Every structure is written in C-alpha cells, then in structure tokens.
C-alpha cells in the first residue's frame, strides 16, 4: 500500500502579517503581556497558595527563590512594555503588559511573605501552569528555532490562542487529574503483588525506568488505539487530532475526558509496579518532555534512536490526514508496540503534507467540548 502512495511535500508559506520581527515592538509587546499575566497569576498564587498551588509541586520548588524570578519578571514586563512606546508601535500590547504587572504590584507584588500552607483537597495548579509555560518556552521554542522542520511556520500560527487556552486549562486541572488518577488506580489494589514489587525494586534504577516505560507504553498504546477504533470514543480523541499545524503548543489540545482517562490509565501500571520514587520521577520527567517534543515543529537528527523511540517525525505521521498514516503510530514512548501489532508507519525520508482530521471539527473550545455529544444527536 505504501509503495503506491505518492508522498507530497508540505507547503508552508510565510505569513508576513503574523511573523515576529526584531525592531517592530511586537516581540516586546507580546513578551510584556505574557510576563505581566504570568506575574499577576504568580502574585495571586502567593496570596492564596492553598487554593491556587499544588501540594505535590510545592514540595519540589523553593517559593522564596521563585519570588526573586517573579521580581525580575515584573520589572522586565514593565521594561518591555515601555519599549513598545519607544518603538511607537504595538503600544496597546505594551500598555496591557504594564497594566497587568501594575495589578500584580497592587495585589502585593513580589514580597508577599511565604509561610506554611494549610492543605486543601482540590486546588488550581497556577504554579504548575507558570513553571510549565516558562520551561516550555525556554526549551521547546529554542529547539524549534535551532532545528525547525518548517522555518516559515510562525509562532502565532492559526489557532495558537485556542491551543494556549487548552495548555492553561489542562495545567490548571493538575490536582483534579491526580486525585482522579490515584482514585482510579486504587481500584486495582487486588492486583498488587508484593513479590513483583520487591523484584522491581531490586533491579538497578535505569532498568526500573525502562520497565516503567514499557508497561506504561503498553497501556497507552491500547488506550490510544481504542480511542481511534471504537466509534463512540473517536469524537473525544478527534479533538486532539483537529490541530492542523504542529508545534510545542499543539499537543496541549485534548478533550478533558481524554486527558483525565489517559492519565488515570497510565497510573495503573505505575501503581502496580511499585518502583522506587526516583525511577518514577525520572519517568514522569521523560514522559512530559517527550509528549511536548513529539508535537514540536522540529527535525532533530536522532540517529539510530529513531528506530527505538517515538520521535517528532513518528508522531507527526500519527497526526497526518493522509491515507497510509490513518490509524497508525499509537505508541507514546517507544515504537515497540506499533511494530508488534502492525500499526507502524514511518516512511524514512517523508513527512506529512497535511495534518488534521478528514472531517473538520468545530474550531472553538466550547464547540470541541460538546463535539463528542454528536453521537447522541444521530440516534
Ligand atoms: Zn490519536
Ligand atoms: Zn499528538
């Protein structure tokens, strides 16, 4: 089948209107707004840490050190906002950035005292959102600049705002996702075997990580495949596939039902294996980075690793709407199960020409939220 298919090259014309160029005040304007908004959110998180930050994350970072970063963020937002006035262009963006930072200062600024936090059960992950956003911009936007697959694709491409909304929504939900995931995994207590867990803990750390990756991959493979091949599940997962331009933000698009179920399912093998905490931490970091990287607009020479790991090229094919790629490449971490179950599609030199679904979905968050309900309308 593959040999008959004529692979085409993807065309990405440069959108001069949306392109960010130095010296026009647009970069400083957007940066000022982004830093202003993040600062305001951070100040609110320092004011109401019990409700706006996550217990799991609070244990990992130093809140007082982060206040120092917040201080620089606020001053940079003001500075970049003023810069738009020097350029005398995009002043509205600069004004917005300055206004947001100003509100941050009014709410207490960067020196709200940090003390012990009374834990509440359910909170919003503003801390997680801010750190993930800053980390992603630093790591993945840099990679996209260094190794772009499509140099012409602009940062502010079509529907970037929609995907940013998904990014925020899914990060804010972290507490709810973890609570639901742990609750779901606890149903499998009957399958816990102490001898298996002891055996897992007795092997070296990296081997434990490898075991986790393979077991998680198996669960994720089948979960993903069911989302594609069971008719009532597809409209939920189709939301993730509705993205038509791939970059670091594209992977954030996903219906909350899928996001919750995916995280809940993957917690089951993690729970049953009972590996060391450090092995789990390495796996979580690896999985989080890989999940973003495989959607990025990058072409990185992976060498022989591309025959082992899920890479951007491999997952871009999963998002293609071209015939030979449909319902292939389900794996999340390694290509093992796609190879094993005959769903592997990786034409060595080719990349997809088109991304998205064959039938177009609504283009708004709310439209996509209710899209899965269409299966009821039909009957
Ligand atoms: Zn899929
Ligand atoms: Zn994807």
PDB file of C-alpha atoms in Angstrom, residues 73-215:
ATOM      1  CA  UNK A  73       9.598  39.053  35.567  1.00  0.00           C
ATOM      2  CA  UNK A  74       7.634  42.058  36.791  1.00  0.00           C
ATOM      3  CA  UNK A  75      10.397  44.558  36.043  1.00  0.00           C
ATOM      4  CA  UNK A  76      11.034  43.032  32.616  1.00  0.00           C
ATOM      5  CA  UNK A  77       7.327  43.215  31.809  1.00  0.00           C
ATOM      6  CA  UNK A  78       7.352  46.947  32.623  1.00  0.00           C
ATOM      7  CA  UNK A  79      10.563  47.490  30.676  1.00  0.00           C
ATOM      8  CA  UNK A  80       9.368  45.613  27.595  1.00  0.00           C
ATOM      9  CA  UNK A  81       6.032  47.453  27.771  1.00  0.00           C
ATOM     10  CA  UNK A  82       7.880  50.785  27.786  1.00  0.00           C
ATOM     11  CA  UNK A  83       9.955  49.590  24.841  1.00  0.00           C
ATOM     12  CA  UNK A  84       6.821  49.438  22.671  1.00  0.00           C
ATOM     13  CA  UNK A  85       6.380  53.151  23.375  1.00  0.00           C
ATOM     14  CA  UNK A  86       9.961  53.783  22.239  1.00  0.00           C
ATOM     15  CA  UNK A  87       9.200  51.904  19.006  1.00  0.00           C
ATOM     16  CA  UNK A  88       5.907  53.797  18.867  1.00  0.00           C
ATOM     17  CA  UNK A  89       4.210  50.600  17.614  1.00  0.00           C
ATOM     18  CA  UNK A  90       2.035  47.948  19.283  1.00  0.00           C
ATOM     19  CA  UNK A  91       1.621  50.315  22.211  1.00  0.00           C
ATOM     20  CA  UNK A  92      -1.649  48.628  23.127  1.00  0.00           C
ATOM     21  CA  UNK A  93       0.234  45.409  23.865  1.00  0.00           C
ATOM     22  CA  UNK A  94       2.773  47.349  25.933  1.00  0.00           C
ATOM     23  CA  UNK A  95       0.006  49.116  27.817  1.00  0.00           C
ATOM     24  CA  UNK A  96      -1.701  45.788  28.584  1.00  0.00           C
ATOM     25  CA  UNK A  97       1.554  44.285  29.870  1.00  0.00           C
ATOM     26  CA  UNK A  98       2.215  47.296  32.088  1.00  0.00           C
ATOM     27  CA  UNK A  99      -1.396  47.246  33.319  1.00  0.00           C
ATOM     28  CA  UNK A 100      -1.259  43.548  34.246  1.00  0.00           C
ATOM     29  CA  UNK A 101       2.036  43.997  36.089  1.00  0.00           C
ATOM     30  CA  UNK A 102       0.614  47.073  37.810  1.00  0.00           C
ATOM     31  CA  UNK A 103      -2.271  44.958  39.084  1.00  0.00           C
ATOM     32  CA  UNK A 104       0.298  42.447  40.323  1.00  0.00           C
ATOM     33  CA  UNK A 105       2.027  45.199  42.308  1.00  0.00           C
ATOM     34  CA  UNK A 106      -1.316  46.374  43.730  1.00  0.00           C
ATOM     35  CA  UNK A 107      -2.113  42.837  44.896  1.00  0.00           C
ATOM     36  CA  UNK A 108       1.112  42.641  46.894  1.00  0.00           C
ATOM     37  CA  UNK A 109       3.932  42.372  44.355  1.00  0.00           C
ATOM     38  CA  UNK A 110       6.908  40.093  44.755  1.00  0.00           C
ATOM     39  CA  UNK A 111       7.400  40.226  48.501  1.00  0.00           C
ATOM     40  CA  UNK A 112       4.310  38.569  49.941  1.00  0.00           C
ATOM     41  CA  UNK A 113       5.560  36.596  52.988  1.00  0.00           C
ATOM     42  CA  UNK A 114       5.888  32.869  52.339  1.00  0.00           C
ATOM     43  CA  UNK A 115       4.707  30.654  55.180  1.00  0.00           C
ATOM     44  CA  UNK A 116       3.334  27.191  55.829  1.00  0.00           C
ATOM     45  CA  UNK A 117       0.322  26.332  53.679  1.00  0.00           C
ATOM     46  CA  UNK A 118      -2.876  24.804  55.022  1.00  0.00           C
ATOM     47  CA  UNK A 119      -3.537  21.997  52.519  1.00  0.00           C
ATOM     48  CA  UNK A 120      -6.918  21.837  50.792  1.00  0.00           C
ATOM     49  CA  UNK A 121      -8.097  18.843  48.776  1.00  0.00           C
ATOM     50  CA  UNK A 122      -8.732  20.456  45.429  1.00  0.00           C
ATOM     51  CA  UNK A 123      -6.769  23.428  44.128  1.00  0.00           C
ATOM     52  CA  UNK A 124      -5.844  25.070  40.847  1.00  0.00           C
ATOM     53  CA  UNK A 125      -2.334  24.454  39.560  1.00  0.00           C
ATOM     54  CA  UNK A 126      -1.290  28.033  38.813  1.00  0.00           C
ATOM     55  CA  UNK A 127       2.256  27.235  39.939  1.00  0.00           C
ATOM     56  CA  UNK A 128       2.341  24.250  37.590  1.00  0.00           C
ATOM     57  CA  UNK A 129       0.968  26.350  34.734  1.00  0.00           C
ATOM     58  CA  UNK A 130       3.562  29.123  35.164  1.00  0.00           C
ATOM     59  CA  UNK A 131       6.551  26.804  35.554  1.00  0.00           C
ATOM     60  CA  UNK A 132       5.483  24.576  32.650  1.00  0.00           C
ATOM     61  CA  UNK A 133       4.917  27.594  30.413  1.00  0.00           C
ATOM     62  CA  UNK A 134       8.278  29.188  31.191  1.00  0.00           C
ATOM     63  CA  UNK A 135      10.060  25.826  30.868  1.00  0.00           C
ATOM     64  CA  UNK A 136       8.351  25.024  27.558  1.00  0.00           C
ATOM     65  CA  UNK A 137       9.115  28.422  26.075  1.00  0.00           C
ATOM     66  CA  UNK A 138      12.759  28.126  27.133  1.00  0.00           C
ATOM     67  CA  UNK A 139      13.313  24.542  25.969  1.00  0.00           C
ATOM     68  CA  UNK A 140      10.952  23.899  23.061  1.00  0.00           C
ATOM     69  CA  UNK A 141      10.811  27.294  21.414  1.00  0.00           C
ATOM     70  CA  UNK A 142      14.614  27.259  21.432  1.00  0.00           C
ATOM     71  CA  UNK A 143      14.647  23.800  19.810  1.00  0.00           C
ATOM     72  CA  UNK A 144      12.140  24.992  17.204  1.00  0.00           C
ATOM     73  CA  UNK A 145      14.424  27.905  16.377  1.00  0.00           C
ATOM     74  CA  UNK A 146      17.557  25.731  16.251  1.00  0.00           C
ATOM     75  CA  UNK A 147      16.111  22.736  14.341  1.00  0.00           C
ATOM     76  CA  UNK A 148      12.955  23.944  12.584  1.00  0.00           C
ATOM     77  CA  UNK A 149      11.141  21.490  10.340  1.00  0.00           C
ATOM     78  CA  UNK A 150       9.219  24.340   8.702  1.00  0.00           C
ATOM     79  CA  UNK A 151      11.190  27.532   9.059  1.00  0.00           C
ATOM     80  CA  UNK A 152       8.323  29.561   7.608  1.00  0.00           C
ATOM     81  CA  UNK A 153       5.807  28.488  10.249  1.00  0.00           C
ATOM     82  CA  UNK A 154       5.220  31.427  12.569  1.00  0.00           C
ATOM     83  CA  UNK A 155       4.867  31.245  16.363  1.00  0.00           C
ATOM     84  CA  UNK A 156       1.480  32.959  16.184  1.00  0.00           C
ATOM     85  CA  UNK A 157       0.134  30.431  13.657  1.00  0.00           C
ATOM     86  CA  UNK A 158      -3.566  29.709  13.153  1.00  0.00           C
ATOM     87  CA  UNK A 159      -5.371  28.747  16.372  1.00  0.00           C
ATOM     88  CA  UNK A 160      -2.383  29.375  18.650  1.00  0.00           C
ATOM     89  CA  UNK A 161      -4.768  31.101  21.069  1.00  0.00           C
ATOM     90  CA  UNK A 162      -7.040  28.051  21.193  1.00  0.00           C
ATOM     91  CA  UNK A 163      -4.111  25.769  21.962  1.00  0.00           C
ATOM     92  CA  UNK A 164      -2.798  28.174  24.585  1.00  0.00           C
ATOM     93  CA  UNK A 165      -6.221  28.016  26.219  1.00  0.00           C
ATOM     94  CA  UNK A 166      -6.015  24.191  26.243  1.00  0.00           C
ATOM     95  CA  UNK A 167      -2.491  24.451  27.678  1.00  0.00           C
ATOM     96  CA  UNK A 168      -3.755  26.631  30.543  1.00  0.00           C
ATOM     97  CA  UNK A 169      -6.899  24.592  31.168  1.00  0.00           C
ATOM     98  CA  UNK A 170      -5.115  21.232  31.288  1.00  0.00           C
ATOM     99  CA  UNK A 171      -2.335  22.562  33.539  1.00  0.00           C
ATOM    100  CA  UNK A 172      -4.726  24.229  35.986  1.00  0.00           C
ATOM    101  CA  UNK A 173      -6.557  20.899  36.356  1.00  0.00           C
ATOM    102  CA  UNK A 174      -3.490  19.039  37.650  1.00  0.00           C
ATOM    103  CA  UNK A 175      -4.863  18.494  41.178  1.00  0.00           C
ATOM    104  CA  UNK A 176      -8.146  17.116  39.894  1.00  0.00           C
ATOM    105  CA  UNK A 177      -6.295  14.875  37.412  1.00  0.00           C
ATOM    106  CA  UNK A 178      -4.009  13.489  40.139  1.00  0.00           C
ATOM    107  CA  UNK A 179      -6.878  12.903  42.567  1.00  0.00           C
ATOM    108  CA  UNK A 180      -8.901  11.145  39.886  1.00  0.00           C
ATOM    109  CA  UNK A 181      -5.873   9.161  38.677  1.00  0.00           C
ATOM    110  CA  UNK A 182      -4.987   7.908  42.174  1.00  0.00           C
ATOM    111  CA  UNK A 183      -8.608   7.037  42.869  1.00  0.00           C
ATOM    112  CA  UNK A 184      -8.816   5.111  39.608  1.00  0.00           C
ATOM    113  CA  UNK A 185      -5.546   3.231  40.221  1.00  0.00           C
ATOM    114  CA  UNK A 186      -6.650   2.272  43.749  1.00  0.00           C
ATOM    115  CA  UNK A 187      -9.357   0.067  42.193  1.00  0.00           C
ATOM    116  CA  UNK A 188      -6.567  -2.264  41.122  1.00  0.00           C
ATOM    117  CA  UNK A 189      -5.358  -2.996  44.671  1.00  0.00           C
ATOM    118  CA  UNK A 190      -6.380  -6.636  44.200  1.00  0.00           C
ATOM    119  CA  UNK A 191      -3.701  -6.992  41.523  1.00  0.00           C
ATOM    120  CA  UNK A 192      -0.838  -5.727  43.687  1.00  0.00           C
ATOM    121  CA  UNK A 193       1.787  -8.408  44.185  1.00  0.00           C
ATOM    122  CA  UNK A 194       4.425  -7.875  46.830  1.00  0.00           C
ATOM    123  CA  UNK A 195       6.855 -10.283  45.223  1.00  0.00           C
ATOM    124  CA  UNK A 196       6.576  -8.436  41.880  1.00  0.00           C
ATOM    125  CA  UNK A 197       7.129  -5.084  43.581  1.00  0.00           C
ATOM    126  CA  UNK A 198      10.138  -6.433  45.502  1.00  0.00           C
ATOM    127  CA  UNK A 199      11.601  -7.831  42.283  1.00  0.00           C
ATOM    128  CA  UNK A 200      11.128  -4.458  40.555  1.00  0.00           C
ATOM    129  CA  UNK A 201      12.764  -2.606  43.434  1.00  0.00           C
ATOM    130  CA  UNK A 202      15.730  -4.983  43.423  1.00  0.00           C
ATOM    131  CA  UNK A 203      16.886  -4.079  39.894  1.00  0.00           C
ATOM    132  CA  UNK A 204      19.073  -1.013  39.089  1.00  0.00           C
ATOM    133  CA  UNK A 205      17.383   2.374  38.744  1.00  0.00           C
ATOM    134  CA  UNK A 206      17.673   2.680  34.959  1.00  0.00           C
ATOM    135  CA  UNK A 207      16.233  -0.782  34.467  1.00  0.00           C
ATOM    136  CA  UNK A 208      13.294   0.228  36.672  1.00  0.00           C
ATOM    137  CA  UNK A 209      12.773   3.272  34.454  1.00  0.00           C
ATOM    138  CA  UNK A 210      12.902   1.029  31.369  1.00  0.00           C
ATOM    139  CA  UNK A 211      10.319  -1.314  32.885  1.00  0.00           C
ATOM    140  CA  UNK A 212       8.004   1.576  33.703  1.00  0.00           C
ATOM    141  CA  UNK A 213       8.358   2.953  30.157  1.00  0.00           C
ATOM    142  CA  UNK A 214       7.452  -0.376  28.548  1.00  0.00           C
ATOM    143  CA  UNK A 215       4.499  -1.097  30.858  1.00  0.00           C
TER     144      UNK A 215
END
